[in-house]
mmCIF file of C-alpha atoms in Angstrom:
data_model
loop_
_atom_site.group_PDB
_atom_site.id
_atom_site.type_symbol
_atom_site.label_atom_id
_atom_site.label_comp_id
_atom_site.label_asym_id
_atom_site.label_seq_id
_atom_site.Cartn_x
_atom_site.Cartn_y
_atom_site.Cartn_z
ATOM 1 C CA MET A 1 -21.171 15.106 7.286
ATOM 2 C CA ASP A 2 -22.514 11.736 6.836
ATOM 3 C CA THR A 3 -20.826 8.966 8.950
ATOM 4 C CA PRO A 4 -19.168 6.830 8.363
ATOM 5 C CA ALA A 5 -16.304 8.634 6.596
ATOM 6 C CA PRO A 6 -12.537 8.512 6.271
ATOM 7 C CA ILE A 7 -10.805 11.617 7.224
ATOM 8 C CA VAL A 8 -7.622 12.566 6.261
ATOM 9 C CA LEU A 9 -5.392 15.359 7.515
ATOM 10 C CA ALA A 10 -3.874 16.775 4.800
ATOM 11 C CA ASP A 11 -1.128 18.317 6.825
ATOM 12 C CA VAL A 12 -0.360 15.241 8.713
ATOM 13 C CA MET A 13 -0.076 13.085 5.553
ATOM 14 C CA GLN A 14 2.376 15.729 3.822
ATOM 15 C CA ARG A 15 4.503 15.683 6.707
ATOM 16 C CA ASN A 16 4.769 11.572 6.423
ATOM 17 C CA ILE A 17 5.170 11.735 2.507
ATOM 18 C CA ASP A 18 8.354 14.514 3.255
ATOM 19 C CA ARG A 19 9.931 12.449 5.899
ATOM 20 C CA MET A 20 9.909 9.495 4.162
ATOM 21 C CA GLN A 21 11.414 10.784 0.723
ATOM 22 C CA GLY A 22 13.806 12.624 3.186
ATOM 23 C CA PHE A 23 14.747 9.029 4.661
ATOM 24 C CA ALA A 24 15.202 7.477 1.345
ATOM 25 C CA ARG A 25 17.172 10.522 0.033
ATOM 26 C CA GLU A 26 19.632 10.351 3.231
ATOM 27 C CA HIS A 27 20.427 6.935 2.451
ATOM 28 C CA GLY A 28 20.669 7.069 -0.993
ATOM 29 C CA LEU A 29 17.468 5.115 -1.792
ATOM 30 C CA LYS A 30 15.057 5.447 -4.562
ATOM 31 C CA LEU A 31 11.611 5.641 -3.044
ATOM 32 C CA ARG A 32 8.722 3.716 -5.061
ATOM 33 C CA PRO A 33 5.689 4.066 -2.756
ATOM 34 C CA HIS A 34 2.939 1.455 -2.711
ATOM 35 C CA VAL A 35 -0.162 2.912 -3.900
ATOM 36 C CA LYS A 36 -2.502 -0.098 -2.607
ATOM 37 C CA THR A 37 -2.689 1.998 0.652
ATOM 38 C CA HIS A 38 -4.394 5.046 -0.455
ATOM 39 C CA LYS A 39 -5.569 4.219 -4.085
ATOM 40 C CA CYS A 40 -5.928 8.215 -4.812
ATOM 41 C CA ILE A 41 -4.612 9.909 -7.768
ATOM 42 C CA GLU A 42 -3.959 13.026 -5.895
ATOM 43 C CA VAL A 43 -2.002 11.649 -2.993
ATOM 44 C CA GLY A 44 -0.122 9.502 -5.466
ATOM 45 C CA ARG A 45 0.822 12.975 -7.172
ATOM 46 C CA ARG A 46 2.118 14.684 -3.825
ATOM 47 C CA GLN A 47 4.333 11.673 -3.147
ATOM 48 C CA VAL A 48 5.832 12.148 -6.822
ATOM 49 C CA GLU A 49 5.922 15.671 -6.368
ATOM 50 C CA ALA A 50 8.171 14.978 -3.158
ATOM 51 C CA GLY A 51 10.780 13.003 -5.227
ATOM 52 C CA ALA A 52 9.168 9.414 -5.699
ATOM 53 C CA VAL A 53 10.631 7.898 -8.885
ATOM 54 C CA GLY A 54 7.607 6.180 -9.605
ATOM 55 C CA ILE A 55 4.768 3.964 -7.990
ATOM 56 C CA THR A 56 4.348 0.276 -6.779
ATOM 57 C CA ALA A 57 0.817 -0.985 -7.795
ATOM 58 C CA GLY A 58 -0.761 -4.245 -6.513
ATOM 59 C CA ASN A 59 -2.555 -5.301 -9.176
ATOM 60 C CA VAL A 60 -3.270 -4.534 -13.114
ATOM 61 C CA GLY A 61 -6.569 -2.458 -12.213
ATOM 62 C CA GLU A 62 -4.652 -0.461 -10.232
ATOM 63 C CA ALA A 63 -1.741 0.420 -12.615
ATOM 64 C CA GLU A 64 -4.183 1.007 -15.265
ATOM 65 C CA VAL A 65 -5.849 3.783 -13.072
ATOM 66 C CA PHE A 66 -2.815 5.474 -12.427
ATOM 67 C CA ALA A 67 -1.223 5.077 -16.006
ATOM 68 C CA ARG A 68 -4.397 7.106 -17.440
ATOM 69 C CA SER A 69 -3.679 9.624 -14.974
ATOM 70 C CA GLY A 70 -0.154 10.187 -16.164
ATOM 71 C CA PHE A 71 1.864 8.083 -13.842
ATOM 72 C CA ASP A 72 4.357 6.504 -16.410
ATOM 73 C CA ASP A 73 6.601 4.509 -14.149
ATOM 74 C CA ILE A 74 5.174 1.413 -12.453
ATOM 75 C CA PHE A 75 5.918 -1.593 -10.559
ATOM 76 C CA LEU A 76 3.361 -4.294 -10.415
ATOM 77 C CA ALA A 77 4.997 -6.000 -7.052
ATOM 78 C CA TYR A 78 3.490 -9.310 -7.409
ATOM 79 C CA PRO A 79 3.923 -12.334 -9.541
ATOM 80 C CA VAL A 80 1.227 -11.783 -12.164
ATOM 81 C CA TRP A 81 -0.092 -14.214 -14.199
ATOM 82 C CA PRO A 82 -1.265 -12.984 -17.922
ATOM 83 C CA SER A 83 -4.483 -14.614 -18.461
ATOM 84 C CA ARG A 84 -5.836 -13.984 -22.127
ATOM 85 C CA ALA A 85 -7.709 -10.310 -20.828
ATOM 86 C CA LYS A 86 -4.945 -9.475 -18.471
ATOM 87 C CA GLY A 87 -2.234 -10.542 -20.804
ATOM 88 C CA ASP A 88 -3.660 -7.655 -23.248
ATOM 89 C CA ARG A 89 -3.859 -5.041 -20.648
ATOM 90 C CA ILE A 90 -0.394 -5.899 -19.251
ATOM 91 C CA ARG A 91 0.832 -5.319 -22.818
ATOM 92 C CA ARG A 92 -0.845 -2.008 -23.433
ATOM 93 C CA LEU A 93 0.360 -0.806 -20.238
ATOM 94 C CA ALA A 94 3.848 -1.597 -21.432
ATOM 95 C CA GLN A 95 3.574 0.391 -24.304
ATOM 96 C CA ASP A 96 2.707 3.104 -22.864
ATOM 97 C CA THR A 97 4.656 3.481 -19.540
ATOM 98 C CA SER A 98 7.563 2.179 -18.314
ATOM 99 C CA LEU A 99 6.316 -0.968 -16.486
ATOM 100 C CA ARG A 100 8.095 -3.530 -14.364
ATOM 101 C CA VAL A 101 6.314 -6.913 -13.305
ATOM 102 C CA GLY A 102 7.385 -9.387 -10.530
ATOM 103 C CA VAL A 103 8.098 -13.123 -11.554
ATOM 104 C CA ASP A 104 8.847 -15.927 -9.413
ATOM 105 C CA ASN A 105 8.435 -18.936 -11.713
ATOM 106 C CA LEU A 106 9.393 -20.309 -15.278
ATOM 107 C CA ALA A 107 5.668 -20.582 -16.259
ATOM 108 C CA ALA A 108 4.832 -16.810 -15.699
ATOM 109 C CA ILE A 109 8.256 -15.976 -17.411
ATOM 110 C CA GLY A 110 6.897 -18.039 -20.377
ATOM 111 C CA ALA A 111 3.432 -16.678 -20.289
ATOM 112 C CA LEU A 112 4.212 -13.020 -19.955
ATOM 113 C CA ALA A 113 7.025 -13.475 -23.071
ATOM 114 C CA ASP A 114 4.109 -14.973 -25.325
ATOM 115 C CA VAL A 115 1.871 -12.365 -24.508
ATOM 116 C CA MET A 116 4.578 -9.372 -25.068
ATOM 117 C CA GLY A 117 5.468 -11.155 -28.501
ATOM 118 C CA GLY A 118 7.663 -8.660 -30.494
ATOM 119 C CA ASP A 119 7.583 -6.327 -27.816
ATOM 120 C CA ALA A 120 9.224 -8.512 -25.173
ATOM 121 C CA ASP A 121 11.825 -5.949 -24.546
ATOM 122 C CA ARG A 122 9.581 -3.360 -23.792
ATOM 123 C CA LEU A 123 8.465 -5.275 -20.377
ATOM 124 C CA GLN A 124 11.124 -5.254 -17.553
ATOM 125 C CA VAL A 125 10.718 -8.393 -14.645
ATOM 126 C CA LEU A 126 12.060 -8.069 -11.248
ATOM 127 C CA VAL A 127 12.558 -11.621 -9.919
ATOM 128 C CA GLU A 128 10.569 -12.038 -6.458
ATOM 129 C CA ILE A 129 12.232 -13.960 -3.884
ATOM 130 C CA ASP A 130 11.142 -14.940 -0.256
ATOM 131 C CA CYS A 131 12.906 -13.817 2.501
ATOM 132 C CA GLY A 132 11.380 -15.445 5.346
ATOM 133 C CA ALA A 133 7.546 -14.212 4.799
ATOM 134 C CA ARG A 134 6.689 -17.705 3.363
ATOM 135 C CA ARG A 135 4.349 -15.790 1.024
ATOM 136 C CA SER A 136 5.122 -15.787 -2.815
ATOM 137 C CA GLY A 137 8.642 -15.472 -3.902
ATOM 138 C CA ALA A 138 11.484 -18.069 -5.016
ATOM 139 C CA PRO A 139 14.424 -18.798 -2.833
ATOM 140 C CA PRO A 140 17.481 -16.482 -3.479
ATOM 141 C CA GLU A 141 19.479 -18.962 -5.188
ATOM 142 C CA ALA A 142 16.991 -19.531 -7.729
ATOM 143 C CA ALA A 143 17.045 -15.875 -8.773
ATOM 144 C CA GLY A 144 19.715 -16.183 -11.517
ATOM 145 C CA ASP A 145 18.097 -18.884 -13.228
ATOM 146 C CA LEU A 146 14.735 -17.030 -13.206
ATOM 147 C CA ALA A 147 16.667 -13.926 -14.721
ATOM 148 C CA ARG A 148 18.327 -15.803 -17.065
ATOM 149 C CA ALA A 149 15.081 -17.434 -18.538
ATOM 150 C CA ALA A 150 13.649 -14.115 -18.686
ATOM 151 C CA ARG A 151 16.470 -12.472 -20.927
ATOM 152 C CA ASP A 152 16.260 -15.702 -22.986
ATOM 153 C CA ARG A 153 12.844 -15.185 -23.607
ATOM 154 C CA GLY A 154 13.549 -11.490 -24.666
ATOM 155 C CA LEU A 155 12.011 -9.849 -21.470
ATOM 156 C CA VAL A 156 14.354 -7.309 -19.562
ATOM 157 C CA PRO A 157 15.473 -8.785 -16.023
ATOM 158 C CA VAL A 158 16.312 -5.799 -14.304
ATOM 159 C CA GLY A 159 16.804 -7.163 -10.577
ATOM 160 C CA VAL A 160 15.050 -8.637 -7.757
ATOM 161 C CA TYR A 161 12.319 -7.698 -4.892
ATOM 162 C CA THR A 162 11.316 -9.278 -1.958
ATOM 163 C CA TYR A 163 8.684 -8.377 0.656
ATOM 164 C CA PRO A 164 9.399 -9.203 4.590
ATOM 165 C CA GLY A 165 5.816 -9.659 5.902
ATOM 166 C CA HIS A 166 7.274 -11.181 8.900
ATOM 167 C CA GLY A 167 8.239 -7.803 10.177
ATOM 168 C CA SER A 168 4.480 -6.875 11.013
ATOM 169 C CA ALA A 169 4.586 -10.307 12.983
ATOM 170 C CA GLY A 170 4.432 -8.068 16.222
ATOM 171 C CA PRO A 171 7.082 -6.017 18.453
ATOM 172 C CA GLY A 172 10.566 -6.570 17.910
ATOM 173 C CA SER A 173 9.822 -8.319 14.311
ATOM 174 C CA ARG A 174 10.842 -5.248 12.479
ATOM 175 C CA GLU A 175 14.480 -5.506 12.534
ATOM 176 C CA PRO A 176 15.036 -9.266 12.223
ATOM 177 C CA ALA A 177 12.684 -8.995 9.035
ATOM 178 C CA ALA A 178 14.903 -6.611 7.746
ATOM 179 C CA HIS A 179 18.151 -8.308 8.329
ATOM 180 C CA ASP A 180 16.704 -11.365 6.731
ATOM 181 C CA GLN A 181 15.387 -9.272 3.941
ATOM 182 C CA GLU A 182 19.097 -7.983 3.303
ATOM 183 C CA ALA A 183 20.674 -11.213 3.542
ATOM 184 C CA ALA A 184 18.289 -12.864 0.758
ATOM 185 C CA LEU A 185 18.839 -9.704 -1.200
ATOM 186 C CA THR A 186 22.430 -10.207 -1.082
ATOM 187 C CA ALA A 187 22.130 -13.833 -1.812
ATOM 188 C CA ALA A 188 19.505 -13.266 -4.830
ATOM 189 C CA VAL A 189 22.143 -10.441 -6.417
ATOM 190 C CA ARG A 190 24.984 -12.832 -6.335
ATOM 191 C CA SER A 191 22.996 -15.562 -7.927
ATOM 192 C CA VAL A 192 21.641 -13.344 -10.610
ATOM 193 C CA GLU A 193 25.097 -11.893 -11.463
ATOM 194 C CA ARG A 194 26.399 -15.325 -11.968
ATOM 195 C CA ALA A 195 23.786 -15.757 -14.183
ATOM 196 C CA GLY A 196 25.246 -12.937 -16.182
ATOM 197 C CA VAL A 197 22.687 -10.216 -15.377
ATOM 198 C CA THR A 198 23.243 -7.061 -13.719
ATOM 199 C CA ALA A 199 20.837 -6.533 -10.833
ATOM 200 C CA GLU A 200 20.172 -2.891 -11.106
ATOM 201 C CA VAL A 201 17.044 -2.625 -9.148
ATOM 202 C CA VAL A 202 17.433 -4.354 -5.597
ATOM 203 C CA SER A 203 13.590 -3.327 -3.939
ATOM 204 C CA ALA A 204 12.931 -3.626 -0.274
ATOM 205 C CA GLY A 205 9.440 -2.991 1.487
ATOM 206 C CA SER A 206 7.892 -2.184 3.759
ATOM 207 C CA THR A 207 6.214 0.430 6.167
ATOM 208 C CA PRO A 208 7.317 -1.677 9.206
ATOM 209 C CA THR A 209 10.721 -2.623 8.246
ATOM 210 C CA VAL A 210 11.882 0.637 6.370
ATOM 211 C CA ALA A 211 13.658 2.099 9.029
ATOM 212 C CA PHE A 212 16.176 -0.782 9.128
ATOM 213 C CA SER A 213 16.219 -0.972 4.949
ATOM 214 C CA THR A 214 19.395 0.305 4.473
ATOM 215 C CA GLY A 215 22.032 -2.140 3.349
ATOM 216 C CA SER A 216 24.486 -1.244 0.734
ATOM 217 C CA VAL A 217 22.742 -4.042 -1.710
ATOM 218 C CA ILE A 218 19.328 -2.173 -1.388
ATOM 219 C CA THR A 219 18.654 0.572 -4.015
ATOM 220 C CA GLU A 220 14.915 1.056 -3.662
ATOM 221 C CA ILE A 221 12.061 1.071 -0.859
ATOM 222 C CA ARG A 222 8.487 0.465 -1.418
ATOM 223 C CA PRO A 223 6.512 1.537 1.990
ATOM 224 C CA GLY A 224 2.995 2.200 1.399
ATOM 225 C CA GLU A 225 0.945 2.351 4.945
ATOM 226 C CA TYR A 226 3.639 5.173 5.937
ATOM 227 C CA VAL A 227 1.429 7.895 4.215
ATOM 228 C CA PHE A 228 -1.536 7.289 6.739
ATOM 229 C CA CYS A 229 -0.260 4.926 9.201
ATOM 230 C CA ASP A 230 -2.384 3.076 11.333
ATOM 231 C CA LEU A 231 -2.493 1.366 14.771
ATOM 232 C CA ASN A 232 -0.639 -1.877 13.693
ATOM 233 C CA ASN A 233 2.183 0.185 12.747
ATOM 234 C CA LEU A 234 1.744 2.220 15.810
ATOM 235 C CA ARG A 235 1.978 -0.904 17.983
ATOM 236 C CA LEU A 236 5.132 -2.081 16.235
ATOM 237 C CA GLY A 237 7.038 1.292 16.814
ATOM 238 C CA ALA A 238 6.956 1.870 13.109
ATOM 239 C CA CYS A 239 4.972 5.450 13.754
ATOM 240 C CA GLN A 240 4.412 7.716 16.258
ATOM 241 C CA GLU A 241 0.855 8.469 17.124
ATOM 242 C CA ASP A 242 0.992 12.027 15.999
ATOM 243 C CA TRP A 243 1.687 10.845 12.393
ATOM 244 C CA ILE A 244 -1.476 8.982 11.941
ATOM 245 C CA ALA A 245 -3.276 10.891 9.202
ATOM 246 C CA LEU A 246 -6.690 8.962 8.602
ATOM 247 C CA PHE A 247 -9.417 8.486 10.818
ATOM 248 C CA VAL A 248 -13.031 7.395 10.323
ATOM 249 C CA ALA A 249 -15.319 9.342 11.516
ATOM 250 C CA ALA A 250 -18.425 7.610 13.102
ATOM 251 C CA THR A 251 -21.259 8.316 15.491
ATOM 252 C CA ALA A 252 -22.476 6.811 18.495
ATOM 253 C CA VAL A 253 -25.618 5.313 17.987
ATOM 254 C CA SER A 254 -26.824 3.451 21.109
ATOM 255 C CA ASP A 255 -25.733 3.723 24.798
ATOM 256 C CA GLN A 256 -28.151 1.087 26.278
ATOM 257 C CA VAL A 257 -25.294 -0.979 27.653
ATOM 258 C CA PRO A 258 -23.355 0.361 30.383
ATOM 259 C CA GLY A 259 -19.566 0.928 29.925
ATOM 260 C CA GLN A 260 -20.317 0.523 26.071
ATOM 261 C CA VAL A 261 -21.378 2.637 23.241
ATOM 262 C CA ILE A 262 -22.202 1.261 19.762
ATOM 263 C CA VAL A 263 -20.907 3.317 16.876
ATOM 264 C CA ASP A 264 -21.765 3.115 13.113
ATOM 265 C CA VAL A 265 -18.813 1.583 11.835
ATOM 266 C CA GLY A 266 -18.515 -2.225 11.396
ATOM 267 C CA THR A 267 -16.395 -4.635 8.981
ATOM 268 C CA LYS A 268 -17.842 -3.016 6.140
ATOM 269 C CA ALA A 269 -15.872 0.446 6.765
ATOM 270 C CA LEU A 270 -13.134 -1.087 8.928
ATOM 271 C CA GLY A 271 -12.378 -4.603 7.706
ATOM 272 C CA ARG A 272 -12.066 -7.576 9.983
ATOM 273 C CA GLU A 273 -8.346 -7.206 11.098
ATOM 274 C CA GLY A 274 -8.328 -7.488 14.819
ATOM 275 C CA ASP A 275 -9.125 -9.617 17.693
ATOM 276 C CA ALA A 276 -11.373 -9.073 20.981
ATOM 277 C CA GLU A 277 -8.015 -8.540 22.810
ATOM 278 C CA ARG A 278 -6.299 -5.848 21.089
ATOM 279 C CA GLY A 279 -9.427 -4.655 19.303
ATOM 280 C CA TYR A 280 -10.710 -3.872 15.665
ATOM 281 C CA GLY A 281 -9.518 -0.116 15.990
ATOM 282 C CA GLY A 282 -9.319 2.375 18.558
ATOM 283 C CA ILE A 283 -11.025 5.758 19.116
ATOM 284 C CA ALA A 284 -8.424 8.498 19.152
ATOM 285 C CA GLY A 285 -7.544 10.288 22.568
ATOM 286 C CA LYS A 286 -8.991 7.499 24.438
ATOM 287 C CA HIS A 287 -7.853 3.927 25.579
ATOM 288 C CA ALA A 288 -11.280 2.603 24.349
ATOM 289 C CA ILE A 289 -11.272 0.054 21.546
ATOM 290 C CA LEU A 290 -13.680 -1.560 19.679
ATOM 291 C CA THR A 291 -13.860 -5.306 21.051
ATOM 292 C CA LYS A 292 -16.431 -6.392 18.491
ATOM 293 C CA LEU A 293 -17.698 -5.684 14.918
ATOM 294 C CA ASN A 294 -20.810 -6.542 12.932
ATOM 295 C CA GLU A 295 -21.083 -5.692 9.594
ATOM 296 C CA TYR A 296 -22.532 -1.702 10.165
ATOM 297 C CA HIS A 297 -21.896 -1.511 14.031
ATOM 298 C CA GLY A 298 -18.815 -1.435 16.467
ATOM 299 C CA PHE A 299 -18.883 -2.263 19.745
ATOM 300 C CA ALA A 300 -16.780 0.140 21.774
ATOM 301 C CA ALA A 301 -15.669 -0.748 25.519
ATOM 302 C CA LEU A 302 -14.811 2.259 27.733
ATOM 303 C CA PRO A 303 -12.308 1.531 30.512
ATOM 304 C CA GLY A 304 -13.851 2.558 33.966
ATOM 305 C CA GLY A 305 -13.302 6.293 34.605
ATOM 306 C CA GLU A 306 -13.612 7.315 30.670
ATOM 307 C CA SER A 307 -16.366 9.479 29.972
ATOM 308 C CA ARG A 308 -18.858 7.534 27.497
ATOM 309 C CA PRO A 309 -19.674 9.496 24.350
ATOM 310 C CA SER A 310 -23.402 10.631 24.415
ATOM 311 C CA VAL A 311 -25.640 9.283 21.500
ATOM 312 C CA GLY A 312 -25.273 11.482 18.334
ATOM 313 C CA THR A 313 -21.379 12.472 19.193
ATOM 314 C CA VAL A 314 -19.152 12.160 16.252
ATOM 315 C CA ILE A 315 -16.035 9.637 17.183
ATOM 316 C CA PRO A 316 -12.656 9.881 15.451
ATOM 317 C CA VAL A 317 -12.008 5.938 15.117
ATOM 318 C CA VAL A 318 -8.233 4.771 14.290
ATOM 319 C CA PRO A 319 -8.206 1.639 12.120
ATOM 320 C CA ASN A 320 -6.061 -1.006 12.933
ATOM 321 C CA HIS A 321 -5.111 -1.569 9.282
ATOM 322 C CA VAL A 322 -5.431 1.478 6.999
ATOM 323 C CA CYS A 323 -5.362 -0.122 3.565
ATOM 324 C CA PRO A 324 -8.982 -2.062 3.598
ATOM 325 C CA VAL A 325 -10.281 0.887 5.441
ATOM 326 C CA VAL A 326 -9.304 3.024 2.357
ATOM 327 C CA ASN A 327 -10.635 0.572 -0.336
ATOM 328 C CA ASN A 328 -14.393 0.346 1.117
ATOM 329 C CA PHE A 329 -15.063 4.183 0.466
ATOM 330 C CA GLU A 330 -15.595 5.940 -2.811
ATOM 331 C CA GLU A 331 -13.722 9.179 -1.667
ATOM 332 C CA LEU A 332 -11.423 10.624 1.156
ATOM 333 C CA VAL A 333 -12.779 13.639 3.041
ATOM 334 C CA VAL A 334 -9.747 15.809 3.502
ATOM 335 C CA THR A 335 -9.241 18.375 5.789
ATOM 336 C CA ASP A 336 -6.177 19.545 8.175
ATOM 337 C CA THR A 337 -5.311 19.769 11.748
ATOM 338 C CA GLU A 338 -6.734 23.375 11.942
ATOM 339 C CA GLY A 339 -10.026 22.540 9.895
ATOM 340 C CA THR A 340 -9.076 25.249 7.181
ATOM 341 C CA MET A 341 -10.098 23.264 4.238
ATOM 342 C CA LEU A 342 -12.170 20.697 3.431
ATOM 343 C CA GLU A 343 -12.100 18.741 -0.283
ATOM 344 C CA ARG A 344 -13.223 15.227 -1.395
ATOM 345 C CA TRP A 345 -10.608 13.315 -3.148
ATOM 346 C CA PRO A 346 -11.803 9.999 -5.156
ATOM 347 C CA VAL A 347 -10.384 6.641 -4.408
ATOM 348 C CA ALA A 348 -9.994 6.220 -7.860
ATOM 349 C CA ALA A 349 -8.485 2.616 -7.775
ATOM 350 C CA ARG A 350 -10.897 1.192 -5.298
ATOM 351 C CA GLY A 351 -11.667 -2.722 -5.694
ATOM 352 C CA LEU A 352 -10.623 -3.511 -9.341
ATOM 353 C CA LEU A 353 -9.648 -6.896 -8.342
ATOM 354 C CA GLY A 354 -10.662 -8.379 -11.834
ATOM 355 C CA GLY A 355 -11.180 -6.176 -15.110
ATOM 356 C CA LEU A 356 -11.352 -2.713 -15.758
ATOM 357 C CA ALA A 357 -14.450 -1.137 -17.515
ATOM 358 C CA GLY A 358 -13.719 1.459 -19.881
ATOM 359 C CA ASP A 359 -15.983 4.014 -18.247
ATOM 360 C CA LEU A 360 -14.480 3.386 -14.741
ATOM 361 C CA ALA A 361 -11.055 4.015 -16.172
ATOM 362 C CA ARG A 362 -12.008 7.528 -18.158
ATOM 363 C CA LYS A 363 -13.123 8.603 -14.334
ATOM 364 C CA THR A 364 -9.550 8.749 -13.044
ATOM 365 C CA ASP A 365 -8.987 11.875 -14.923
ATOM 366 C CA VAL A 366 -11.404 13.611 -12.602
ATOM 367 C CA ARG A 367 -9.479 16.163 -10.211
ATOM 368 C CA PRO A 368 -10.200 16.611 -6.614
ATOM 369 C CA THR A 369 -12.183 19.653 -5.600
ATOM 370 C CA GLY A 370 -10.409 22.632 -4.424
ATOM 371 C CA ARG A 371 -7.203 22.008 -6.250
#
């Protein structure tokens, strides 16, 4: 096998899927996993087979790829703006699937209603609120006005959602962010109900905060990274080391500098998330971290006493953030902890930040080999 390559341990991944589904079941929550982490039809199928009610997508292209492969309950969890081409694509998705989209402003509500025309009642909307991440999302007290406006334009407001991104700020941030999330969602539900709209869906994220997202107001959770896990979630305490299901296979290509080995993974494979102190990734089973990345090379610093891999050795790199890693590769190399299987699963929804060509969409029907 050539390197670099993303290696998925299917048995570890399946345990992660089953564990999260069990958590949702135990707390009476619906699970709608975010597919931006894996962008892979086979992984999504396994999540739905385990009991997920549908999927969360990060953009229209992701939603299209999964819809064409039979996923029929999709939430676009961001405040989409329906430009001319994107509006047509949203309308087609709403005709073929049970589609929900996020809104946080009146302009988008009006534009979506215009795009849907006489079919506005086919599109469900969730009002996005800000719970402290200071990203997108309206103030919780404005949720009712937005829900009413959507209803008045013929769209179907079904609830509210938020993203507690500040739960990834560092150790100790997860639980406070989840509490912020619950308080904001509770206020938003009250606002929506005062407007005469029933909040059937109260949707929460994310992998770092999900363990604390069990308040009675919440009906649905949208974690994504849990399926593979990564060093960021390990540092936060959101996963354990043996839950990490994706590694990047790298090869040591140079050992000219004492205490350092150069490997063939750089920003093109791992992304740029990290810094010199915490590193840009780690090496499984060692204390070594990648202290610097070029586009195609990583600088692995080896603490005193650790043996240095010889040139030609294949090394499992653990990414800081798994989502951009998956998006950098066209396929996942899938095995298990015993090495008893080897399959290749297409990363069917990688890229797709803009439009989606028809021939690319047709490729998503390809099933993984060996299954």
